[in-house]
mmCIF file of C-alpha atoms in Angstrom:
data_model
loop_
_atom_site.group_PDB
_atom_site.id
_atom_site.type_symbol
_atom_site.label_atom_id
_atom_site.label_comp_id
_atom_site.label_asym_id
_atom_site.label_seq_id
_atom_site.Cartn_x
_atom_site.Cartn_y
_atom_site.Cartn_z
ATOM 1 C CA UNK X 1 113.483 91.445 120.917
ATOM 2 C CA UNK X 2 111.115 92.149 118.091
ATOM 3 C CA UNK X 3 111.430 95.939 116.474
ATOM 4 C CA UNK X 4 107.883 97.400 114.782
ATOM 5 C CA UNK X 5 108.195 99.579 111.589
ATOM 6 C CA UNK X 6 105.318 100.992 109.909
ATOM 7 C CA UNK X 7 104.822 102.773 106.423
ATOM 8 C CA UNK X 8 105.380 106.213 106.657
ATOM 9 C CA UNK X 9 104.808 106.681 102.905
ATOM 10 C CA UNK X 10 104.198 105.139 99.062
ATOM 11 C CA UNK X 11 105.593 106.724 95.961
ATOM 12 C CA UNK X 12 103.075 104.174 93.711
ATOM 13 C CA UNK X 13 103.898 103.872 90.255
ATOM 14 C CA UNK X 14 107.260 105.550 90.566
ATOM 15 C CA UNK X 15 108.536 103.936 87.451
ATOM 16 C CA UNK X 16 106.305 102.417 84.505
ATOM 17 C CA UNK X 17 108.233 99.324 85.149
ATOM 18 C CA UNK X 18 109.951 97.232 87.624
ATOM 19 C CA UNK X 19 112.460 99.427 89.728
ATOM 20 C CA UNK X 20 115.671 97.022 90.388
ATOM 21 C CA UNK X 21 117.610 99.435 92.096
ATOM 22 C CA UNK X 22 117.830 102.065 94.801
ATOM 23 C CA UNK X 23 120.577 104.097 95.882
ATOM 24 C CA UNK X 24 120.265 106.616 98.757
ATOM 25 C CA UNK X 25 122.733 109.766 100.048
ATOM 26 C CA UNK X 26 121.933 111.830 103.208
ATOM 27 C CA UNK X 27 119.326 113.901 101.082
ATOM 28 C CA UNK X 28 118.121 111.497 98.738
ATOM 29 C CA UNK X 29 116.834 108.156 96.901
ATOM 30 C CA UNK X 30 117.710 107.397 93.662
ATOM 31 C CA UNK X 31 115.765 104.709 91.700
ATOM 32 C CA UNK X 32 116.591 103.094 88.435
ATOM 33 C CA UNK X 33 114.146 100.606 86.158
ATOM 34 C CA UNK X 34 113.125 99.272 82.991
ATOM 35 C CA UNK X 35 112.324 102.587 81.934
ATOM 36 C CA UNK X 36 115.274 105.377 80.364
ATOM 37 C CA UNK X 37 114.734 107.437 83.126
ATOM 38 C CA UNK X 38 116.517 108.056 86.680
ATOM 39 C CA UNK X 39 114.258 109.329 89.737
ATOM 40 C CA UNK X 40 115.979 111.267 92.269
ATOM 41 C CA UNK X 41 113.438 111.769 95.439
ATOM 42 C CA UNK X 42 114.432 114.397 98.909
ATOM 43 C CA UNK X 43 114.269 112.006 101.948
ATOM 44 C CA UNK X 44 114.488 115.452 103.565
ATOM 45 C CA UNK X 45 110.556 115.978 103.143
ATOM 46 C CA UNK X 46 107.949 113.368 104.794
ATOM 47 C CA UNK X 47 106.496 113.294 101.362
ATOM 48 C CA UNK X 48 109.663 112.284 99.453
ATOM 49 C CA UNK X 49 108.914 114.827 96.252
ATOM 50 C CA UNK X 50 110.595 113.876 93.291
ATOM 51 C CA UNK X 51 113.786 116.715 92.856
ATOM 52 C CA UNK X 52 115.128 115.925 89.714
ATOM 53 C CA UNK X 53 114.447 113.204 86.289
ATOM 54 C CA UNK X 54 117.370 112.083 84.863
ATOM 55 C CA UNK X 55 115.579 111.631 81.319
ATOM 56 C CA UNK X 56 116.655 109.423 79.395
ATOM 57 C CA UNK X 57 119.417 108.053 81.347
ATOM 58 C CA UNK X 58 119.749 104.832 79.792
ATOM 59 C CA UNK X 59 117.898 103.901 76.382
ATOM 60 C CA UNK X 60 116.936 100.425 77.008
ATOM 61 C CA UNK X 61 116.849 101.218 81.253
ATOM 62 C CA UNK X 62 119.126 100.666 83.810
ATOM 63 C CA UNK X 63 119.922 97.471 86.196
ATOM 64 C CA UNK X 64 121.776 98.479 88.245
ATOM 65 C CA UNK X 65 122.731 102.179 90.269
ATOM 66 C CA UNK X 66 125.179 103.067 93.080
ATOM 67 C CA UNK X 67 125.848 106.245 95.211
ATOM 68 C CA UNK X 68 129.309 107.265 97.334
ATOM 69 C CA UNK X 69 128.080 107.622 100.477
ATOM 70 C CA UNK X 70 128.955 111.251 100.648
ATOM 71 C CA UNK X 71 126.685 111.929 98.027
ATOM 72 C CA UNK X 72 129.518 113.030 95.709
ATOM 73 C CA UNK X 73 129.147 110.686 92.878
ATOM 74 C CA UNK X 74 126.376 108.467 90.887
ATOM 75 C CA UNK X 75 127.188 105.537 88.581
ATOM 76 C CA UNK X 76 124.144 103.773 86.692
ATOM 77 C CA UNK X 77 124.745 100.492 84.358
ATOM 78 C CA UNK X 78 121.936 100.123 81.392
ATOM 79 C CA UNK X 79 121.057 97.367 79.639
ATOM 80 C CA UNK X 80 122.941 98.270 76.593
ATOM 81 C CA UNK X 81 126.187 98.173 78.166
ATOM 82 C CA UNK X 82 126.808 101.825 79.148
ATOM 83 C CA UNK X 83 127.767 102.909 82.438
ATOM 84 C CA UNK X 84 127.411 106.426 83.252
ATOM 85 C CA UNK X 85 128.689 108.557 86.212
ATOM 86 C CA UNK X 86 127.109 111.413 87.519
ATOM 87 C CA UNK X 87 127.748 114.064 89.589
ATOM 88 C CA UNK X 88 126.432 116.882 92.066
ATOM 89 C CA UNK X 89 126.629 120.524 90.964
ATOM 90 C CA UNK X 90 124.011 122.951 92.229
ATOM 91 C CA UNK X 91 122.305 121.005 93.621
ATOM 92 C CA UNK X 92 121.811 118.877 90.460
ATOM 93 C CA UNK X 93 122.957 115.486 89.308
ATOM 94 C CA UNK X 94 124.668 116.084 85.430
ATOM 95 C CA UNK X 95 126.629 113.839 83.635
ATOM 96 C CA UNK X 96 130.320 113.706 84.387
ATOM 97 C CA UNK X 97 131.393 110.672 81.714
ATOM 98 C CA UNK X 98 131.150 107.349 81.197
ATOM 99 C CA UNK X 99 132.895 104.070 82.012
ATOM 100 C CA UNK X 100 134.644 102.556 78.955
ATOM 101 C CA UNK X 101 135.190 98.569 79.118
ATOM 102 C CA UNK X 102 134.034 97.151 75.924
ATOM 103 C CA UNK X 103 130.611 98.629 76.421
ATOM 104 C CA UNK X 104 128.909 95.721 75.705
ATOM 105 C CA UNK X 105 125.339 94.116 77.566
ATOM 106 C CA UNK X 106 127.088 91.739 80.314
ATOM 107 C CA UNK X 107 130.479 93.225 80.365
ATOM 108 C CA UNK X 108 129.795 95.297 83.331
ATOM 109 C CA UNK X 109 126.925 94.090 85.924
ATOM 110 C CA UNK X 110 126.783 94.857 89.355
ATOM 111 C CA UNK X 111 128.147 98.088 90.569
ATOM 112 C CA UNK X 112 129.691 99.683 93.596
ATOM 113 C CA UNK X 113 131.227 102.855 94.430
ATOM 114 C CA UNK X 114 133.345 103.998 97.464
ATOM 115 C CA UNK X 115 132.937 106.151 99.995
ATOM 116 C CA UNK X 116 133.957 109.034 98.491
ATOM 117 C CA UNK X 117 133.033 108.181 95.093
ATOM 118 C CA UNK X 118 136.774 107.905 93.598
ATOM 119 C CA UNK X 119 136.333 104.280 92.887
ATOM 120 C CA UNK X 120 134.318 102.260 90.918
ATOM 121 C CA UNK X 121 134.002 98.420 90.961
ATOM 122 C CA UNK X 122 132.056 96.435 88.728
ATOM 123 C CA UNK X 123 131.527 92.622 87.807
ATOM 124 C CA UNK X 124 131.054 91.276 84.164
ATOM 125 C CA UNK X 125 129.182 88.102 82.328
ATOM 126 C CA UNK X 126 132.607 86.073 82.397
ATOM 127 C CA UNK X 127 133.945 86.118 86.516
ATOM 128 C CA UNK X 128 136.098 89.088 86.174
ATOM 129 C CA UNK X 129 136.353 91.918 88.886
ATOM 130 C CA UNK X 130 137.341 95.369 87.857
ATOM 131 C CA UNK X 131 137.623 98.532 89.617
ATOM 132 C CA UNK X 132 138.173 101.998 88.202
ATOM 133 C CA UNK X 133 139.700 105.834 89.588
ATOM 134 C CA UNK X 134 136.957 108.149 88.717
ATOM 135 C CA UNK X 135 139.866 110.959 89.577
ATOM 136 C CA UNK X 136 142.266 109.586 87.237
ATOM 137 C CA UNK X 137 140.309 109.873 84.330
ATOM 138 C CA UNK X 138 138.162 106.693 84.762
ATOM 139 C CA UNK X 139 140.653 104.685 84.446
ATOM 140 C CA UNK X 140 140.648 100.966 84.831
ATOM 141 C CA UNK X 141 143.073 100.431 87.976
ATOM 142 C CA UNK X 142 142.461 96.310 88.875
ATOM 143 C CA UNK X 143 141.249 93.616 87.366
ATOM 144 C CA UNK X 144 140.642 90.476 89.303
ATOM 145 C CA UNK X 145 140.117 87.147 87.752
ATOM 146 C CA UNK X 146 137.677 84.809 89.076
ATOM 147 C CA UNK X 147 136.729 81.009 87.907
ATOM 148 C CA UNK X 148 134.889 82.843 84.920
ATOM 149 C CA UNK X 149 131.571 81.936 86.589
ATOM 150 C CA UNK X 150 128.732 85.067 85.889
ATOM 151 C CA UNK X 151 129.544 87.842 88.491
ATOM 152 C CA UNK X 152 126.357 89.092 90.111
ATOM 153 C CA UNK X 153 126.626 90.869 92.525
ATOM 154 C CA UNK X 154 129.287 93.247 94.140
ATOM 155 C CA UNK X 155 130.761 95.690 96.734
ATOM 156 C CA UNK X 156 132.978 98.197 98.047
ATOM 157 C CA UNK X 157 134.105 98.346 101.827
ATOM 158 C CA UNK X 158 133.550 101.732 102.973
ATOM 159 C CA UNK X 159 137.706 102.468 102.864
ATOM 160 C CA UNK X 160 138.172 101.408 99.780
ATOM 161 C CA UNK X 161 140.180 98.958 100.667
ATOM 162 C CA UNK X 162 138.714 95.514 99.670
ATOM 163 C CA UNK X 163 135.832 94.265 96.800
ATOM 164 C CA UNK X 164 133.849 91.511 97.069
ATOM 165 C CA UNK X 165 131.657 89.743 94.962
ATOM 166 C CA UNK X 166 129.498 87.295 94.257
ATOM 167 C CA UNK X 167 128.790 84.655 91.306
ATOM 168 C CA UNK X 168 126.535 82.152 89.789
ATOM 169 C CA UNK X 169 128.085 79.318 90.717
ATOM 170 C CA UNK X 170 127.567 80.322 94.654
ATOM 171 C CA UNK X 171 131.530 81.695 94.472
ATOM 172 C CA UNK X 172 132.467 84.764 96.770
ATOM 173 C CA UNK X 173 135.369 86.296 96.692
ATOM 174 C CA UNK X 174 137.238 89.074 99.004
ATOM 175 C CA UNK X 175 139.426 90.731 97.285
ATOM 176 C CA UNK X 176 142.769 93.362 98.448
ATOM 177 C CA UNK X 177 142.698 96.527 96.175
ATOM 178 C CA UNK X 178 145.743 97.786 97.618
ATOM 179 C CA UNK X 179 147.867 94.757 96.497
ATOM 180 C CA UNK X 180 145.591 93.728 94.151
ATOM 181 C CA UNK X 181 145.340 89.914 95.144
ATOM 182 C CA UNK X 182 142.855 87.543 96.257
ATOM 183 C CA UNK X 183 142.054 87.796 100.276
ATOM 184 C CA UNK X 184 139.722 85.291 100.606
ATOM 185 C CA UNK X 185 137.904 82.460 98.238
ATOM 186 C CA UNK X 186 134.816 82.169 100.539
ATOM 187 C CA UNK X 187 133.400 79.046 101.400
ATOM 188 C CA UNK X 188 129.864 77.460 102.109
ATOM 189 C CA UNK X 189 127.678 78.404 99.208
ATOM 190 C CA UNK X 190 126.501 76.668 95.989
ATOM 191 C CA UNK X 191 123.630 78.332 94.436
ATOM 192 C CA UNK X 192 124.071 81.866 92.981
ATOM 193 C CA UNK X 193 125.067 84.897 95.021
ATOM 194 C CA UNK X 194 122.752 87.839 94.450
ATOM 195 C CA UNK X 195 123.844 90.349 97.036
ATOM 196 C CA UNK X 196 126.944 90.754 98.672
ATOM 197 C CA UNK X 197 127.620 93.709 101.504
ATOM 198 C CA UNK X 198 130.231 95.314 103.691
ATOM 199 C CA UNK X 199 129.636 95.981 107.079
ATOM 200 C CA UNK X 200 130.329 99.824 107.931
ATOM 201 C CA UNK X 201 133.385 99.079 109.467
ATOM 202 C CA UNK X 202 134.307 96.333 107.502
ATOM 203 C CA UNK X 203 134.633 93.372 109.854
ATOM 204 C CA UNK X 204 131.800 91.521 108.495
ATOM 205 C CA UNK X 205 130.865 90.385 104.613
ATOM 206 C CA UNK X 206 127.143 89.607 104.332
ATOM 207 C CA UNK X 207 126.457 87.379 101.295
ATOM 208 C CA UNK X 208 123.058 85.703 100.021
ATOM 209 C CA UNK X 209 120.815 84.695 97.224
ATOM 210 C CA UNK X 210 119.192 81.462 96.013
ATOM 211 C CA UNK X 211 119.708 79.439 98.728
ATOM 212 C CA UNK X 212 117.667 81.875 101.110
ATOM 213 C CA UNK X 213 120.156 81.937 103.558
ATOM 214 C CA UNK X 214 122.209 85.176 104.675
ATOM 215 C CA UNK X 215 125.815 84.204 105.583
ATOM 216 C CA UNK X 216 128.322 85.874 107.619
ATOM 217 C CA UNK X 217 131.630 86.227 106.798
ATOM 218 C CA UNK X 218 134.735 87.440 109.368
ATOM 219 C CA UNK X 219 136.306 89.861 106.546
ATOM 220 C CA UNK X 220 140.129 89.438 108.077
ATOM 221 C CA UNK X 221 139.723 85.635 108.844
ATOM 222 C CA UNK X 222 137.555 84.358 105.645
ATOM 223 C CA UNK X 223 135.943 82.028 108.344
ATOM 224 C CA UNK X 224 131.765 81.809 107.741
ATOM 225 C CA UNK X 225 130.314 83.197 111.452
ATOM 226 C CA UNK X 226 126.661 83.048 111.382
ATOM 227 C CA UNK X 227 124.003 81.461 108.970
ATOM 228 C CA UNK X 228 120.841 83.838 109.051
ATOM 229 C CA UNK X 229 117.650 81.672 108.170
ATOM 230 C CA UNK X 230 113.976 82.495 108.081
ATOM 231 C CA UNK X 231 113.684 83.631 104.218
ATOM 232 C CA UNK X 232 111.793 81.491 102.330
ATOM 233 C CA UNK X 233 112.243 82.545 98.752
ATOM 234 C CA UNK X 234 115.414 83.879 96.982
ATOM 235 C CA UNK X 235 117.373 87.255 98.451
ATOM 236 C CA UNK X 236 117.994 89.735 95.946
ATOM 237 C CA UNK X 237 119.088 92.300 98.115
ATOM 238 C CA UNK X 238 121.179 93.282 101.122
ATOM 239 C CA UNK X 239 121.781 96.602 103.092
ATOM 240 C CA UNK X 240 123.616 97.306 106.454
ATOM 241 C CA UNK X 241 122.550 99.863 109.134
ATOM 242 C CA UNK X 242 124.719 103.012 109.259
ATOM 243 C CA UNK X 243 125.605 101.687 112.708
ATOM 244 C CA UNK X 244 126.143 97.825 111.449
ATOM 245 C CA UNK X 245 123.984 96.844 114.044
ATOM 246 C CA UNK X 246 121.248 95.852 111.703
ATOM 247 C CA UNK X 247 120.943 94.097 108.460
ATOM 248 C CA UNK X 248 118.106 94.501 105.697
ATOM 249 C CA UNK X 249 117.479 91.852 103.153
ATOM 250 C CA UNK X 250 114.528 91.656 100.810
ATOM 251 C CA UNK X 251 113.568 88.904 98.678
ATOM 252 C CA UNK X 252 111.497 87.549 95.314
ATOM 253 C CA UNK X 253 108.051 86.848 97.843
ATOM 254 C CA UNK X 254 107.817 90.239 98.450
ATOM 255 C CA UNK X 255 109.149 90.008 102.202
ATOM 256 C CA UNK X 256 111.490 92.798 103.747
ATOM 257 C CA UNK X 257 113.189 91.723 106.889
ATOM 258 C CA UNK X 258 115.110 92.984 109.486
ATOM 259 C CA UNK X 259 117.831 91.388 111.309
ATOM 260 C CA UNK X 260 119.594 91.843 114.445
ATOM 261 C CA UNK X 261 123.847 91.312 114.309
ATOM 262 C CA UNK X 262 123.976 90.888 117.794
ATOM 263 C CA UNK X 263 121.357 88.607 118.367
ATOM 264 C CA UNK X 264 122.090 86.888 114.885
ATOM 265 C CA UNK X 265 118.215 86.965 114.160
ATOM 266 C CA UNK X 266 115.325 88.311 112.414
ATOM 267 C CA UNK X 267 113.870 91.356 114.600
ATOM 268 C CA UNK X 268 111.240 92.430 111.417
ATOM 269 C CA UNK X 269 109.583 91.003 108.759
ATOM 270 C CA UNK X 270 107.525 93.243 106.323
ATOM 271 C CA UNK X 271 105.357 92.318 103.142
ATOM 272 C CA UNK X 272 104.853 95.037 101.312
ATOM 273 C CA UNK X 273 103.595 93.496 97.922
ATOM 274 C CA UNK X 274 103.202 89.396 96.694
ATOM 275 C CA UNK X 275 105.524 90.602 93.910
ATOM 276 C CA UNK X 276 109.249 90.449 93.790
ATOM 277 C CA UNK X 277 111.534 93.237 95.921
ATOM 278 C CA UNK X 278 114.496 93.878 94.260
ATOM 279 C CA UNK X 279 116.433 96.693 95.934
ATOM 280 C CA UNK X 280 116.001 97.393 99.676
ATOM 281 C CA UNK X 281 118.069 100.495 101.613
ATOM 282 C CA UNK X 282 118.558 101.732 105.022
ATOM 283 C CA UNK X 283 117.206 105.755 104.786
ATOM 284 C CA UNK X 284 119.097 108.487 106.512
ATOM 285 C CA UNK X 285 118.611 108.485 110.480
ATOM 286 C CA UNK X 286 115.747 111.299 111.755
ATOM 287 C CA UNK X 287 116.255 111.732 115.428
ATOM 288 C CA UNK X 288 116.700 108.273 116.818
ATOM 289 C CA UNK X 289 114.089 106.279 114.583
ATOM 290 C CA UNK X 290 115.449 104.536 111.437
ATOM 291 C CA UNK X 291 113.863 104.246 108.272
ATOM 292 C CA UNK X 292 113.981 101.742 105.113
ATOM 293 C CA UNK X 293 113.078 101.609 101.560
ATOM 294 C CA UNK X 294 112.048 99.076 99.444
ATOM 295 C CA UNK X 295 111.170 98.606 95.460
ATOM 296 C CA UNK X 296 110.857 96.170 93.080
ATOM 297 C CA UNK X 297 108.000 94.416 90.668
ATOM 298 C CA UNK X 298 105.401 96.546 91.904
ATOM 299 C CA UNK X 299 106.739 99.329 90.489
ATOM 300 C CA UNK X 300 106.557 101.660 93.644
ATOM 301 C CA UNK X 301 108.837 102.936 96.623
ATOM 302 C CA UNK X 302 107.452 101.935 100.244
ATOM 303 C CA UNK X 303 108.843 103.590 103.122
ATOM 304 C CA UNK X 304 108.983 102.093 106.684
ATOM 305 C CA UNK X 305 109.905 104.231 109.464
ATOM 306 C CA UNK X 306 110.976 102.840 112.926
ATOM 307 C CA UNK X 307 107.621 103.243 115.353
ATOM 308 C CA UNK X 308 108.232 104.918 118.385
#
C-alpha cells in the first residue's frame, strides 16, 4: 500500500550553502551548513518562521548537529574541530560548553545525543567510538575501539543504552555502554556506512550508504533481517518514525523515500531537487498526518506533509 505526501512548505535559500544536517524537537528544526550560522525554525507554525540564529556558531560551518529528543540539549560539530553544546533557557538556545577531545578537524565526526540529552557519542577520523556525560562535566565516559577504519556515521538508542556506528570500510558496530564492550560486529556490508539508526524501541538497527541498500539489523541477535532495495544512488541519511513503523532515507539523486517496516518496502518516493539530500527527519505528529523534512545541496528545507 502506497502512502501520498505532498509539500506543505519551502524555506528556499535557508542557508547560503549546502545544509548537511537537520535536527528536529517537538517545537522545532534545527539546520546546520557551510555557513557559521545555526537556523532554528517553529514546526509549530504552517509557515515554519525562523525563531532564533545561532550566529556564528561555527567559523568554518558545521557538519554535523544533533538534538535529545526532549528538546533539552543541542550539540553541533564544525569543521574546525569544535563541538559545541547548547541548551534551552527561555525559550532560547545559548551556549552551555564545549566538548574537549583534541579539538582537531576529524577527531570528532558524526554525532548523537540521547534521549534526554545527558550523553553524547561521537565517531573520529581513526575508528574510535566515544561517548561523553554532559551532567558530569562533559566528561569522556567510553571509548570504543574499532579496526581504525574512518567512523562516519553514528547513533544513540533512545535508552541510552547501546551506540552504533558506522565506517568506511562498510564496518558496523553495536556497541553496550553499560559494560562498555562490543555487542555486535555487524555483518553484510562492504562499501562505506553513511547513516546508521535506532529504531524507537530499539529492536531494530537500520544501516546504509554506498551500496544503496538499507539493511536491517535484529539489535539483541546481530542477525541482518531485511535488505531494503529500490535506491539507486548513495544514502546519506536515515530517520525512523516516532512510532518505528516507518523509515525515511534520502540519498545523493535527490530522492526522499519512504518505507514501510512491516511490509519491508518502499511506500513513498519523493524528488524534491536533482541535487544531493543530505539530512532527512521525521517532523512532529499534527493530528494523525505525519510530516518530513528534507535538505541538502539545494540549499533549502522542503516539507512534506502526509495527504489526507
Amino acid at each position: 500500500m502506497s502512502k501520498q505526501y505532498l509539500t506543505s512548505h519551502t524555506i528556499d535559500g535557508a542557508h547560503i550553502t549546502d545544509i548537511f544536517s537537520l535536527a528536529v524537537t517537538s517545537t522545532q528544526i534545527i539546520s546546520a551548513s557551510g555557513s557559521s550560522s545555526l537556523k532554528v525554525h517553529s514546526t509549530t507554525d504552517q509557515d515554519f518562521p525562523l525563531h532564533q540564529t545561532l550566529e556564528k556558531a561555527h567559523r568554518l560551518g558545521c557538519h554535523h548537529i544533533a538534538a535529545s529528543k526532549n528538546g533539552s540539549k543541542l550539540a553541533s560539530a564544525g569543521f574546525d574541530g569544535k563541538v559545541k553544546i547548547w541548551a534551552v533557557k527561555d525559550d532560547q538556545w545559548i551556549e552551555e560548553g564545549e566538548i574537549v577531545d583534541g579539538n582537531k578537524a576529524g577527531e570528532i565526526w558524526a554525532t548523537a545525543l540521547s534521549e534526554d540529552g545527558q550523553y553524547f557519542a561521537s565517531t573520529t577520523y581513526d575508528g574510535r567510538v566515544n561517548v561523553w556525560d554532559n551532567l558530569a562535566g562533559r566528561r569522556k565516559i567510553r571509548e570504543f575501539e574499532t579496526k581504525g577504519s574512518y567512523g562516519m556515521s553514528i547513533d544513540l538508542s533512545l535508552d541510552g543504552k547501546f551506540t552504533a556506528s558506522g565506517h568506511k570500510n562498510g564496518g558496523i558496530y553495536i556497541f553496550n555502554n553499560d559494560t562498555g564492550r562490543l555487542l555486535h560486529s555487524l555483518p553484510g556490508q562492504v562499501k562505506p556506512i553513511r547513516s546508521v539508526a535506532f529504531s524507537p524501541g530499539g529492536k531494530l538497527l537500520a544501516a546504509a550508504g554506498d551500496a544503496k541498500v538499507i539493511a536491517l539489523y535484529d539489535v539483541a541477535s546481530g542477525e541482518q533481517v531485511a535488505n531494503l532495495m529500490g535506491h539507486g544512488a548513495w544514502i546519506f541519511s536515515l530517520d525512523w518514525s516516532n512510532t518505528g513503523e516507518y523509515l525515511l532515507s534520502g540519498a545523493f539523486d535527490g530522492k526522499a523515500k519512504v518505507w514501510s517496516i512491516d511490509q519491508r518496502t518502499c511506500v513513498a518516493t519523493h524528488t524534491e531537487t536533482d541535487k544531493t539530500i543530505w539530512s532527512v527527519k521525521w517532523l512532529p505528529k499534527i493530528g494523525k498526518n505525519e510530516g518530513f523534512a528534507i535538505a541538502g545541496a539545494n540549499r533549502s528545507i522542503s516539507f512534506y506533509r502526509e495527504a489526507t
